[in-house]
Amino acid sequence: MSGPALRQANAHYAIHESAYGEAEELLTLLQRVIQLGEWEQGMQVADVLAEHFEARTLAHAHEEENGLYQEIVAEHPELSVVIATLTHDHDLMRQLVDEVRALLQSTGTDTEDVLEQAVNRFVTLMWINQNHSRAEEKMVGSL
């Protein structure tokens, strides 16, 4: 069973916005240290941002998939395609975080290039997350 906040549109929105705002601040910091050429600090910030996505966004996704989404499909089978799409979004986000993790652990690669590729993935992750959140909130609000 999912927590009650996941079924309340306003509370669910607040969860999304809080995590997104924190990620946005970290991404801005990452871009700033890269502009300054602080490669080691950039690697540290990128690692913290990946941890943030794992602990906040992907942990939240896991809760949704193992509670809320199952409950919604049981109560509203007509939403199974919507749930499948939202779950696919989660899979894409997991893949992007895994790719960032692999980049950060790569050896013999130019650190500046690693950070540029990581930023590209983080920007994509933020875009997917924002669009996913709005679609999910719309669905939860319609229940």
mmCIF file of N, CA and C in Angstrom:
data_model
loop_
_atom_site.group_PDB
_atom_site.id
_atom_site.type_symbol
_atom_site.label_atom_id
_atom_site.label_comp_id
_atom_site.label_asym_id
_atom_site.label_seq_id
_atom_site.Cartn_x
_atom_site.Cartn_y
_atom_site.Cartn_z
ATOM 1 N N MET A 1 0.845 -1.180 0.000
ATOM 2 C CA MET A 1 0.000 0.000 0.000
ATOM 3 C C MET A 1 0.892 1.245 0.000
ATOM 4 N N SER A 2 0.537 2.206 -0.784
ATOM 5 C CA SER A 2 1.320 3.439 -0.862
ATOM 6 C C SER A 2 0.931 4.386 0.266
ATOM 7 N N GLY A 3 1.850 5.296 0.561
ATOM 8 C CA GLY A 3 1.571 6.306 1.576
ATOM 9 C C GLY A 3 0.482 7.247 1.103
ATOM 10 N N PRO A 4 -0.247 7.862 2.034
ATOM 11 C CA PRO A 4 -1.366 8.727 1.655
ATOM 12 C C PRO A 4 -0.938 9.951 0.839
ATOM 13 N N ALA A 5 0.272 10.445 1.034
ATOM 14 C CA ALA A 5 0.715 11.642 0.300
ATOM 15 C C ALA A 5 0.778 11.393 -1.202
ATOM 16 N N LEU A 6 1.057 10.155 -1.595
ATOM 17 C CA LEU A 6 1.152 9.856 -3.021
ATOM 18 C C LEU A 6 -0.197 9.964 -3.718
ATOM 19 N N ARG A 7 -1.286 9.803 -2.977
ATOM 20 C CA ARG A 7 -2.628 9.866 -3.570
ATOM 21 C C ARG A 7 -3.236 11.269 -3.519
ATOM 22 N N GLN A 8 -2.600 12.164 -2.817
ATOM 23 C CA GLN A 8 -3.098 13.539 -2.702
ATOM 24 C C GLN A 8 -2.333 14.411 -3.693
ATOM 25 N N ALA A 9 -3.052 14.994 -4.627
ATOM 26 C CA ALA A 9 -2.414 15.736 -5.722
ATOM 27 C C ALA A 9 -1.478 16.834 -5.210
ATOM 28 N N ASN A 10 -1.918 17.623 -4.249
ATOM 29 C CA ASN A 10 -1.079 18.722 -3.752
ATOM 30 C C ASN A 10 0.167 18.211 -3.043
ATOM 31 N N ALA A 11 0.015 17.172 -2.242
ATOM 32 C CA ALA A 11 1.163 16.604 -1.536
ATOM 33 C C ALA A 11 2.133 15.961 -2.520
ATOM 34 N N HIS A 12 1.596 15.277 -3.505
ATOM 35 C CA HIS A 12 2.440 14.632 -4.512
ATOM 36 C C HIS A 12 3.214 15.696 -5.287
ATOM 37 N N TYR A 13 2.543 16.767 -5.642
ATOM 38 C CA TYR A 13 3.188 17.888 -6.331
ATOM 39 C C TYR A 13 4.332 18.450 -5.477
ATOM 40 N N ALA A 14 4.092 18.617 -4.186
ATOM 41 C CA ALA A 14 5.111 19.164 -3.287
ATOM 42 C C ALA A 14 6.337 18.257 -3.209
ATOM 43 N N ILE A 15 6.112 16.951 -3.192
ATOM 44 C CA ILE A 15 7.227 15.996 -3.188
ATOM 45 C C ILE A 15 8.063 16.184 -4.448
ATOM 46 N N HIS A 16 7.392 16.246 -5.589
ATOM 47 C CA HIS A 16 8.097 16.415 -6.863
ATOM 48 C C HIS A 16 8.869 17.732 -6.895
ATOM 49 N N GLU A 17 8.211 18.817 -6.517
ATOM 50 C CA GLU A 17 8.832 20.140 -6.610
ATOM 51 C C GLU A 17 10.028 20.279 -5.683
ATOM 52 N N SER A 18 9.943 19.704 -4.508
ATOM 53 C CA SER A 18 11.054 19.764 -3.566
ATOM 54 C C SER A 18 12.287 19.068 -4.144
ATOM 55 N N ALA A 19 12.104 17.859 -4.619
ATOM 56 C CA ALA A 19 13.227 17.103 -5.191
ATOM 57 C C ALA A 19 13.764 17.791 -6.442
ATOM 58 N N TYR A 20 12.862 18.296 -7.274
ATOM 59 C CA TYR A 20 13.283 18.960 -8.511
ATOM 60 C C TYR A 20 14.074 20.228 -8.193
ATOM 61 N N GLY A 21 13.595 21.014 -7.247
ATOM 62 C CA GLY A 21 14.288 22.249 -6.876
ATOM 63 C C GLY A 21 15.691 21.989 -6.358
ATOM 64 N N GLU A 22 15.840 20.960 -5.534
ATOM 65 C CA GLU A 22 17.162 20.601 -5.023
ATOM 66 C C GLU A 22 18.082 20.174 -6.167
ATOM 67 N N ALA A 23 17.561 19.359 -7.081
ATOM 68 C CA ALA A 23 18.356 18.904 -8.221
ATOM 69 C C ALA A 23 18.756 20.080 -9.104
ATOM 70 N N GLU A 24 17.839 20.999 -9.285
ATOM 71 C CA GLU A 24 18.113 22.178 -10.116
ATOM 72 C C GLU A 24 19.252 23.013 -9.514
ATOM 73 N N GLU A 25 19.240 23.178 -8.196
ATOM 74 C CA GLU A 25 20.309 23.919 -7.522
ATOM 75 C C GLU A 25 21.649 23.213 -7.684
ATOM 76 N N LEU A 26 21.656 21.901 -7.528
ATOM 77 C CA LEU A 26 22.898 21.142 -7.686
ATOM 78 C C LEU A 26 23.409 21.197 -9.121
ATOM 79 N N LEU A 27 22.504 21.120 -10.084
ATOM 80 C CA LEU A 27 22.913 21.202 -11.485
ATOM 81 C C LEU A 27 23.499 22.581 -11.789
ATOM 82 N N THR A 28 22.905 23.626 -11.259
ATOM 83 C CA THR A 28 23.438 24.981 -11.444
ATOM 84 C C THR A 28 24.834 25.092 -10.838
ATOM 85 N N LEU A 29 25.015 24.531 -9.647
ATOM 86 C CA LEU A 29 26.331 24.521 -9.008
ATOM 87 C C LEU A 29 27.336 23.757 -9.866
ATOM 88 N N LEU A 30 26.933 22.605 -10.378
ATOM 89 C CA LEU A 30 27.814 21.807 -11.234
ATOM 90 C C LEU A 30 28.241 22.607 -12.458
ATOM 91 N N GLN A 31 27.308 23.249 -13.096
ATOM 92 C CA GLN A 31 27.630 24.044 -14.285
ATOM 93 C C GLN A 31 28.562 25.205 -13.934
ATOM 94 N N ARG A 32 28.377 25.786 -12.762
ATOM 95 C CA ARG A 32 29.221 26.901 -12.327
ATOM 96 C C ARG A 32 30.663 26.441 -12.098
ATOM 97 N N VAL A 33 30.852 25.326 -11.400
ATOM 98 C CA VAL A 33 32.227 24.876 -11.131
ATOM 99 C C VAL A 33 32.912 24.410 -12.417
ATOM 100 N N ILE A 34 32.143 23.887 -13.355
ATOM 101 C CA ILE A 34 32.719 23.514 -14.647
ATOM 102 C C ILE A 34 33.185 24.766 -15.383
ATOM 103 N N GLN A 35 32.377 25.808 -15.369
ATOM 104 C CA GLN A 35 32.767 27.072 -16.019
ATOM 105 C C GLN A 35 34.062 27.622 -15.431
ATOM 106 N N LEU A 36 34.268 27.385 -14.150
ATOM 107 C CA LEU A 36 35.477 27.858 -13.481
ATOM 108 C C LEU A 36 36.663 26.923 -13.700
ATOM 109 N N GLY A 37 36.420 25.786 -14.353
ATOM 110 C CA GLY A 37 37.497 24.829 -14.599
ATOM 111 C C GLY A 37 37.901 24.034 -13.374
ATOM 112 N N GLU A 38 37.019 23.963 -12.400
ATOM 113 C CA GLU A 38 37.277 23.215 -11.162
ATOM 114 C C GLU A 38 36.840 21.764 -11.357
ATOM 115 N N TRP A 39 37.656 20.996 -12.061
ATOM 116 C CA TRP A 39 37.260 19.651 -12.495
ATOM 117 C C TRP A 39 37.025 18.691 -11.335
ATOM 118 N N GLU A 40 37.923 18.696 -10.336
ATOM 119 C CA GLU A 40 37.747 17.769 -9.211
ATOM 120 C C GLU A 40 36.485 18.107 -8.420
ATOM 121 N N GLN A 41 36.268 19.384 -8.197
ATOM 122 C CA GLN A 41 35.048 19.794 -7.499
ATOM 123 C C GLN A 41 33.826 19.436 -8.346
ATOM 124 N N GLY A 42 33.948 19.575 -9.660
ATOM 125 C CA GLY A 42 32.863 19.189 -10.557
ATOM 126 C C GLY A 42 32.525 17.713 -10.433
ATOM 127 N N MET A 43 33.555 16.889 -10.331
ATOM 128 C CA MET A 43 33.321 15.444 -10.174
ATOM 129 C C MET A 43 32.581 15.168 -8.864
ATOM 130 N N GLN A 44 32.955 15.894 -7.811
ATOM 131 C CA GLN A 44 32.288 15.710 -6.519
ATOM 132 C C GLN A 44 30.824 16.147 -6.582
ATOM 133 N N VAL A 45 30.570 17.286 -7.193
ATOM 134 C CA VAL A 45 29.190 17.778 -7.297
ATOM 135 C C VAL A 45 28.358 16.841 -8.165
ATOM 136 N N ALA A 46 28.941 16.344 -9.260
ATOM 137 C CA ALA A 46 28.218 15.397 -10.122
ATOM 138 C C ALA A 46 27.855 14.140 -9.341
ATOM 139 N N ASP A 47 28.761 13.682 -8.486
ATOM 140 C CA ASP A 47 28.490 12.507 -7.664
ATOM 141 C C ASP A 47 27.351 12.791 -6.686
ATOM 142 N N VAL A 48 27.372 13.958 -6.069
ATOM 143 C CA VAL A 48 26.298 14.340 -5.136
ATOM 144 C C VAL A 48 24.963 14.436 -5.875
ATOM 145 N N LEU A 49 24.979 14.987 -7.084
ATOM 146 C CA LEU A 49 23.740 15.104 -7.860
ATOM 147 C C LEU A 49 23.204 13.726 -8.239
ATOM 148 N N ALA A 50 24.087 12.804 -8.618
ATOM 149 C CA ALA A 50 23.649 11.435 -8.914
ATOM 150 C C ALA A 50 23.051 10.788 -7.661
ATOM 151 N N GLU A 51 23.712 10.988 -6.514
ATOM 152 C CA GLU A 51 23.177 10.463 -5.249
ATOM 153 C C GLU A 51 21.805 11.059 -4.950
ATOM 154 N N HIS A 52 21.661 12.342 -5.212
ATOM 155 C CA HIS A 52 20.377 13.009 -4.982
ATOM 156 C C HIS A 52 19.276 12.341 -5.811
ATOM 157 N N PHE A 53 19.539 12.122 -7.095
ATOM 158 C CA PHE A 53 18.531 11.485 -7.941
ATOM 159 C C PHE A 53 18.214 10.075 -7.452
ATOM 160 N N GLU A 54 19.227 9.351 -6.992
ATOM 161 C CA GLU A 54 18.982 8.000 -6.476
ATOM 162 C C GLU A 54 18.132 8.044 -5.209
ATOM 163 N N ALA A 55 18.489 8.929 -4.293
ATOM 164 C CA ALA A 55 17.823 8.975 -2.988
ATOM 165 C C ALA A 55 16.447 9.624 -3.030
ATOM 166 N N ARG A 56 16.247 10.585 -3.885
ATOM 167 C CA ARG A 56 14.979 11.302 -3.905
ATOM 168 C C ARG A 56 14.080 10.837 -5.049
ATOM 169 N N THR A 57 14.513 11.036 -6.272
ATOM 170 C CA THR A 57 13.652 10.781 -7.426
ATOM 171 C C THR A 57 13.444 9.291 -7.654
ATOM 172 N N LEU A 58 14.522 8.523 -7.671
ATOM 173 C CA LEU A 58 14.382 7.095 -7.976
ATOM 174 C C LEU A 58 13.803 6.309 -6.804
ATOM 175 N N ALA A 59 14.080 6.726 -5.574
ATOM 176 C CA ALA A 59 13.442 6.077 -4.420
ATOM 177 C C ALA A 59 11.938 6.347 -4.440
ATOM 178 N N HIS A 60 11.567 7.566 -4.789
ATOM 179 C CA HIS A 60 10.146 7.925 -4.934
ATOM 180 C C HIS A 60 9.505 7.089 -6.044
ATOM 181 N N ALA A 61 10.215 6.931 -7.154
ATOM 182 C CA ALA A 61 9.709 6.117 -8.270
ATOM 183 C C ALA A 61 9.478 4.676 -7.824
ATOM 184 N N HIS A 62 10.396 4.158 -7.032
ATOM 185 C CA HIS A 62 10.262 2.784 -6.527
ATOM 186 C C HIS A 62 8.999 2.651 -5.670
ATOM 187 N N GLU A 63 8.761 3.638 -4.814
ATOM 188 C CA GLU A 63 7.538 3.633 -3.993
ATOM 189 C C GLU A 63 6.289 3.640 -4.866
ATOM 190 N N GLU A 64 6.311 4.466 -5.889
ATOM 191 C CA GLU A 64 5.151 4.552 -6.781
ATOM 192 C C GLU A 64 4.904 3.221 -7.486
ATOM 193 N N GLU A 65 5.953 2.637 -8.015
ATOM 194 C CA GLU A 65 5.803 1.388 -8.774
ATOM 195 C C GLU A 65 5.354 0.229 -7.905
ATOM 196 N N ASN A 66 5.780 0.224 -6.645
ATOM 197 C CA ASN A 66 5.462 -0.894 -5.761
ATOM 198 C C ASN A 66 4.268 -0.639 -4.852
ATOM 199 N N GLY A 67 3.576 0.437 -5.080
ATOM 200 C CA GLY A 67 2.396 0.747 -4.278
ATOM 201 C C GLY A 67 1.355 1.461 -5.105
ATOM 202 N N LEU A 68 1.553 2.748 -5.268
ATOM 203 C CA LEU A 68 0.569 3.604 -5.926
ATOM 204 C C LEU A 68 0.149 3.082 -7.292
ATOM 205 N N TYR A 69 1.100 2.783 -8.158
ATOM 206 C CA TYR A 69 0.753 2.364 -9.519
ATOM 207 C C TYR A 69 -0.041 1.063 -9.519
ATOM 208 N N GLN A 70 0.342 0.125 -8.670
ATOM 209 C CA GLN A 70 -0.391 -1.143 -8.590
ATOM 210 C C GLN A 70 -1.824 -0.910 -8.115
ATOM 211 N N GLU A 71 -1.968 -0.032 -7.142
ATOM 212 C CA GLU A 71 -3.301 0.281 -6.630
ATOM 213 C C GLU A 71 -4.158 0.952 -7.700
ATOM 214 N N ILE A 72 -3.561 1.881 -8.440
ATOM 215 C CA ILE A 72 -4.312 2.590 -9.478
ATOM 216 C C ILE A 72 -4.772 1.630 -10.563
ATOM 217 N N VAL A 73 -3.890 0.748 -11.010
ATOM 218 C CA VAL A 73 -4.268 -0.209 -12.067
ATOM 219 C C VAL A 73 -5.356 -1.152 -11.562
ATOM 220 N N ALA A 74 -5.283 -1.552 -10.285
ATOM 221 C CA ALA A 74 -6.313 -2.430 -9.727
ATOM 222 C C ALA A 74 -7.674 -1.727 -9.684
ATOM 223 N N GLU A 75 -7.669 -0.437 -9.363
ATOM 224 C CA GLU A 75 -8.914 0.323 -9.254
ATOM 225 C C GLU A 75 -9.385 0.897 -10.590
ATOM 226 N N HIS A 76 -8.431 1.183 -11.476
ATOM 227 C CA HIS A 76 -8.732 1.838 -12.763
ATOM 228 C C HIS A 76 -7.932 1.165 -13.882
ATOM 229 N N PRO A 77 -8.341 -0.029 -14.297
ATOM 230 C CA PRO A 77 -7.577 -0.747 -15.324
ATOM 231 C C PRO A 77 -7.419 0.040 -16.622
ATOM 232 N N GLU A 78 -8.317 0.976 -16.871
ATOM 233 C CA GLU A 78 -8.217 1.791 -18.088
ATOM 234 C C GLU A 78 -6.974 2.692 -18.074
ATOM 235 N N LEU A 79 -6.336 2.833 -16.917
ATOM 236 C CA LEU A 79 -5.127 3.659 -16.811
ATOM 237 C C LEU A 79 -3.837 2.848 -16.948
ATOM 238 N N SER A 80 -3.958 1.578 -17.318
ATOM 239 C CA SER A 80 -2.760 0.730 -17.394
ATOM 240 C C SER A 80 -1.742 1.238 -18.413
ATOM 241 N N VAL A 81 -2.202 1.816 -19.519
ATOM 242 C CA VAL A 81 -1.266 2.352 -20.521
ATOM 243 C C VAL A 81 -0.552 3.584 -19.958
ATOM 244 N N VAL A 82 -1.271 4.422 -19.241
ATOM 245 C CA VAL A 82 -0.664 5.603 -18.615
ATOM 246 C C VAL A 82 0.393 5.162 -17.605
ATOM 247 N N ILE A 83 0.053 4.168 -16.798
ATOM 248 C CA ILE A 83 0.990 3.652 -15.795
ATOM 249 C C ILE A 83 2.217 3.055 -16.479
ATOM 250 N N ALA A 84 2.019 2.340 -17.572
ATOM 251 C CA ALA A 84 3.156 1.770 -18.309
ATOM 252 C C ALA A 84 4.078 2.874 -18.820
ATOM 253 N N THR A 85 3.505 3.957 -19.300
ATOM 254 C CA THR A 85 4.304 5.089 -19.785
ATOM 255 C C THR A 85 5.075 5.738 -18.639
ATOM 256 N N LEU A 86 4.420 5.926 -17.513
ATOM 257 C CA LEU A 86 5.090 6.520 -16.354
ATOM 258 C C LEU A 86 6.215 5.622 -15.846
ATOM 259 N N THR A 87 5.981 4.324 -15.864
ATOM 260 C CA THR A 87 7.021 3.378 -15.453
ATOM 261 C C THR A 87 8.192 3.419 -16.427
ATOM 262 N N HIS A 88 7.898 3.556 -17.708
ATOM 263 C CA HIS A 88 8.962 3.682 -18.711
ATOM 264 C C HIS A 88 9.797 4.941 -18.445
ATOM 265 N N ASP A 89 9.146 6.023 -18.062
ATOM 266 C CA ASP A 89 9.881 7.237 -17.685
ATOM 267 C C ASP A 89 10.860 6.939 -16.548
ATOM 268 N N HIS A 90 10.395 6.204 -15.548
ATOM 269 C CA HIS A 90 11.271 5.834 -14.434
ATOM 270 C C HIS A 90 12.472 5.042 -14.945
ATOM 271 N N ASP A 91 12.215 4.108 -15.859
ATOM 272 C CA ASP A 91 13.308 3.306 -16.423
ATOM 273 C C ASP A 91 14.327 4.183 -17.143
ATOM 274 N N LEU A 92 13.848 5.165 -17.895
ATOM 275 C CA LEU A 92 14.760 6.085 -18.587
ATOM 276 C C LEU A 92 15.583 6.886 -17.577
ATOM 277 N N MET A 93 14.950 7.328 -16.500
ATOM 278 C CA MET A 93 15.677 8.079 -15.479
ATOM 279 C C MET A 93 16.736 7.210 -14.810
ATOM 280 N N ARG A 94 16.393 5.959 -14.525
ATOM 281 C CA ARG A 94 17.373 5.039 -13.940
ATOM 282 C C ARG A 94 18.558 4.843 -14.885
ATOM 283 N N GLN A 95 18.251 4.675 -16.163
ATOM 284 C CA GLN A 95 19.303 4.475 -17.157
ATOM 285 C C GLN A 95 20.239 5.686 -17.207
ATOM 286 N N LEU A 96 19.688 6.879 -17.185
ATOM 287 C CA LEU A 96 20.519 8.084 -17.218
ATOM 288 C C LEU A 96 21.412 8.187 -15.984
ATOM 289 N N VAL A 97 20.884 7.883 -14.811
ATOM 290 C CA VAL A 97 21.702 7.917 -13.597
ATOM 291 C C VAL A 97 22.791 6.850 -13.682
ATOM 292 N N ASP A 98 22.458 5.659 -14.172
ATOM 293 C CA ASP A 98 23.467 4.610 -14.347
ATOM 294 C C ASP A 98 24.567 5.056 -15.302
ATOM 295 N N GLU A 99 24.184 5.747 -16.371
ATOM 296 C CA GLU A 99 25.173 6.245 -17.327
ATOM 297 C C GLU A 99 26.083 7.283 -16.677
ATOM 298 N N VAL A 100 25.517 8.166 -15.870
ATOM 299 C CA VAL A 100 26.338 9.152 -15.161
ATOM 300 C C VAL A 100 27.300 8.440 -14.227
ATOM 301 N N ARG A 101 26.805 7.456 -13.493
ATOM 302 C CA ARG A 101 27.665 6.692 -12.575
ATOM 303 C C ARG A 101 28.834 6.055 -13.336
ATOM 304 N N ALA A 102 28.542 5.462 -14.482
ATOM 305 C CA ALA A 102 29.596 4.833 -15.284
ATOM 306 C C ALA A 102 30.601 5.882 -15.766
ATOM 307 N N LEU A 103 30.111 7.028 -16.194
ATOM 308 C CA LEU A 103 31.006 8.110 -16.630
ATOM 309 C C LEU A 103 31.927 8.546 -15.497
ATOM 310 N N LEU A 104 31.367 8.741 -14.315
ATOM 311 C CA LEU A 104 32.151 9.227 -13.185
ATOM 312 C C LEU A 104 33.191 8.215 -12.734
ATOM 313 N N GLN A 105 32.958 6.947 -13.018
ATOM 314 C CA GLN A 105 33.901 5.907 -12.621
ATOM 315 C C GLN A 105 34.875 5.539 -13.730
ATOM 316 N N SER A 106 34.698 6.128 -14.909
ATOM 317 C CA SER A 106 35.573 5.794 -16.030
ATOM 318 C C SER A 106 36.975 6.331 -15.765
ATOM 319 N N THR A 107 37.957 5.549 -16.169
ATOM 320 C CA THR A 107 39.347 5.951 -15.986
ATOM 321 C C THR A 107 39.977 6.211 -17.343
ATOM 322 N N GLY A 108 40.954 7.070 -17.347
ATOM 323 C CA GLY A 108 41.645 7.381 -18.585
ATOM 324 C C GLY A 108 40.856 8.275 -19.518
ATOM 325 N N THR A 109 39.780 8.855 -19.022
ATOM 326 C CA THR A 109 38.948 9.742 -19.832
ATOM 327 C C THR A 109 39.166 11.171 -19.352
ATOM 328 N N ASP A 110 39.168 12.101 -20.270
ATOM 329 C CA ASP A 110 39.324 13.514 -19.952
ATOM 330 C C ASP A 110 38.207 13.952 -19.002
ATOM 331 N N THR A 111 38.572 14.488 -17.847
ATOM 332 C CA THR A 111 37.588 14.874 -16.831
ATOM 333 C C THR A 111 36.612 15.912 -17.363
ATOM 334 N N GLU A 112 37.102 16.856 -18.139
ATOM 335 C CA GLU A 112 36.216 17.876 -18.708
ATOM 336 C C GLU A 112 35.162 17.229 -19.605
ATOM 337 N N ASP A 113 35.574 16.250 -20.400
ATOM 338 C CA ASP A 113 34.638 15.544 -21.280
ATOM 339 C C ASP A 113 33.632 14.736 -20.465
ATOM 340 N N VAL A 114 34.108 14.078 -19.415
ATOM 341 C CA VAL A 114 33.219 13.312 -18.534
ATOM 342 C C VAL A 114 32.150 14.232 -17.950
ATOM 343 N N LEU A 115 32.572 15.381 -17.459
ATOM 344 C CA LEU A 115 31.622 16.313 -16.849
ATOM 345 C C LEU A 115 30.643 16.873 -17.868
ATOM 346 N N GLU A 116 31.120 17.153 -19.071
ATOM 347 C CA GLU A 116 30.219 17.643 -20.121
ATOM 348 C C GLU A 116 29.152 16.597 -20.446
ATOM 349 N N GLN A 117 29.579 15.341 -20.564
ATOM 350 C CA GLN A 117 28.617 14.272 -20.844
ATOM 351 C C GLN A 117 27.652 14.077 -19.670
ATOM 352 N N ALA A 118 28.167 14.186 -18.451
ATOM 353 C CA ALA A 118 27.309 14.044 -17.268
ATOM 354 C C ALA A 118 26.260 15.158 -17.233
ATOM 355 N N VAL A 119 26.676 16.387 -17.505
ATOM 356 C CA VAL A 119 25.730 17.507 -17.518
ATOM 357 C C VAL A 119 24.650 17.269 -18.564
ATOM 358 N N ASN A 120 25.034 16.796 -19.732
ATOM 359 C CA ASN A 120 24.039 16.514 -20.779
ATOM 360 C C ASN A 120 23.006 15.507 -20.296
ATOM 361 N N ARG A 121 23.456 14.489 -19.596
ATOM 362 C CA ARG A 121 22.524 13.483 -19.077
ATOM 363 C C ARG A 121 21.657 14.057 -17.956
ATOM 364 N N PHE A 122 22.261 14.862 -17.099
ATOM 365 C CA PHE A 122 21.474 15.484 -16.027
ATOM 366 C C PHE A 122 20.402 16.412 -16.593
ATOM 367 N N VAL A 123 20.733 17.175 -17.620
ATOM 368 C CA VAL A 123 19.746 18.065 -18.242
ATOM 369 C C VAL A 123 18.599 17.239 -18.825
ATOM 370 N N THR A 124 18.929 16.146 -19.489
ATOM 371 C CA THR A 124 17.903 15.253 -20.041
ATOM 372 C C THR A 124 17.059 14.656 -18.921
ATOM 373 N N LEU A 125 17.714 14.245 -17.860
ATOM 374 C CA LEU A 125 17.025 13.674 -16.704
ATOM 375 C C LEU A 125 16.056 14.681 -16.092
ATOM 376 N N MET A 126 16.482 15.911 -15.976
ATOM 377 C CA MET A 126 15.608 16.952 -15.424
ATOM 378 C C MET A 126 14.387 17.160 -16.322
ATOM 379 N N TRP A 127 14.602 17.157 -17.624
ATOM 380 C CA TRP A 127 13.498 17.353 -18.572
ATOM 381 C C TRP A 127 12.494 16.203 -18.482
ATOM 382 N N ILE A 128 13.004 14.974 -18.484
ATOM 383 C CA ILE A 128 12.114 13.811 -18.365
ATOM 384 C C ILE A 128 11.360 13.883 -17.040
ATOM 385 N N ASN A 129 12.081 14.167 -15.974
ATOM 386 C CA ASN A 129 11.473 14.212 -14.648
ATOM 387 C C ASN A 129 10.364 15.263 -14.573
ATOM 388 N N GLN A 130 10.598 16.433 -15.124
ATOM 389 C CA GLN A 130 9.597 17.504 -15.086
ATOM 390 C C GLN A 130 8.336 17.108 -15.854
ATOM 391 N N ASN A 131 8.504 16.592 -17.054
ATOM 392 C CA ASN A 131 7.349 16.185 -17.865
ATOM 393 C C ASN A 131 6.621 14.999 -17.245
ATOM 394 N N HIS A 132 7.380 14.056 -16.726
ATOM 395 C CA HIS A 132 6.809 12.894 -16.047
ATOM 396 C C HIS A 132 5.969 13.344 -14.844
ATOM 397 N N SER A 133 6.529 14.238 -14.055
ATOM 398 C CA SER A 133 5.837 14.694 -12.843
ATOM 399 C C SER A 133 4.509 15.353 -13.173
ATOM 400 N N ARG A 134 4.494 16.215 -14.183
ATOM 401 C CA ARG A 134 3.239 16.881 -14.547
ATOM 402 C C ARG A 134 2.200 15.862 -15.007
ATOM 403 N N ALA A 135 2.598 14.886 -15.815
ATOM 404 C CA ALA A 135 1.652 13.866 -16.288
ATOM 405 C C ALA A 135 1.126 13.039 -15.117
ATOM 406 N N GLU A 136 2.012 12.688 -14.214
ATOM 407 C CA GLU A 136 1.617 11.889 -13.059
ATOM 408 C C GLU A 136 0.683 12.675 -12.140
ATOM 409 N N GLU A 137 0.996 13.933 -11.905
ATOM 410 C CA GLU A 137 0.144 14.768 -11.055
ATOM 411 C C GLU A 137 -1.240 14.946 -11.667
ATOM 412 N N LYS A 138 -1.288 15.087 -12.969
ATOM 413 C CA LYS A 138 -2.577 15.199 -13.663
ATOM 414 C C LYS A 138 -3.402 13.930 -13.443
ATOM 415 N N MET A 139 -2.738 12.772 -13.554
ATOM 416 C CA MET A 139 -3.436 11.509 -13.355
ATOM 417 C C MET A 139 -3.936 11.397 -11.912
ATOM 418 N N VAL A 140 -3.055 11.667 -10.949
ATOM 419 C CA VAL A 140 -3.440 11.557 -9.536
ATOM 420 C C VAL A 140 -4.582 12.526 -9.225
ATOM 421 N N GLY A 141 -4.524 13.720 -9.778
ATOM 422 C CA GLY A 141 -5.577 14.706 -9.547
ATOM 423 C C GLY A 141 -6.918 14.313 -10.131
ATOM 424 N N SER A 142 -6.901 13.430 -11.128
ATOM 425 C CA SER A 142 -8.156 13.008 -11.768
ATOM 426 C C SER A 142 -8.818 11.829 -11.061
ATOM 427 N N LEU A 143 -8.137 11.241 -10.101
ATOM 428 C CA LEU A 143 -8.695 10.052 -9.421
ATOM 429 C C LEU A 143 -9.741 10.422 -8.382
#
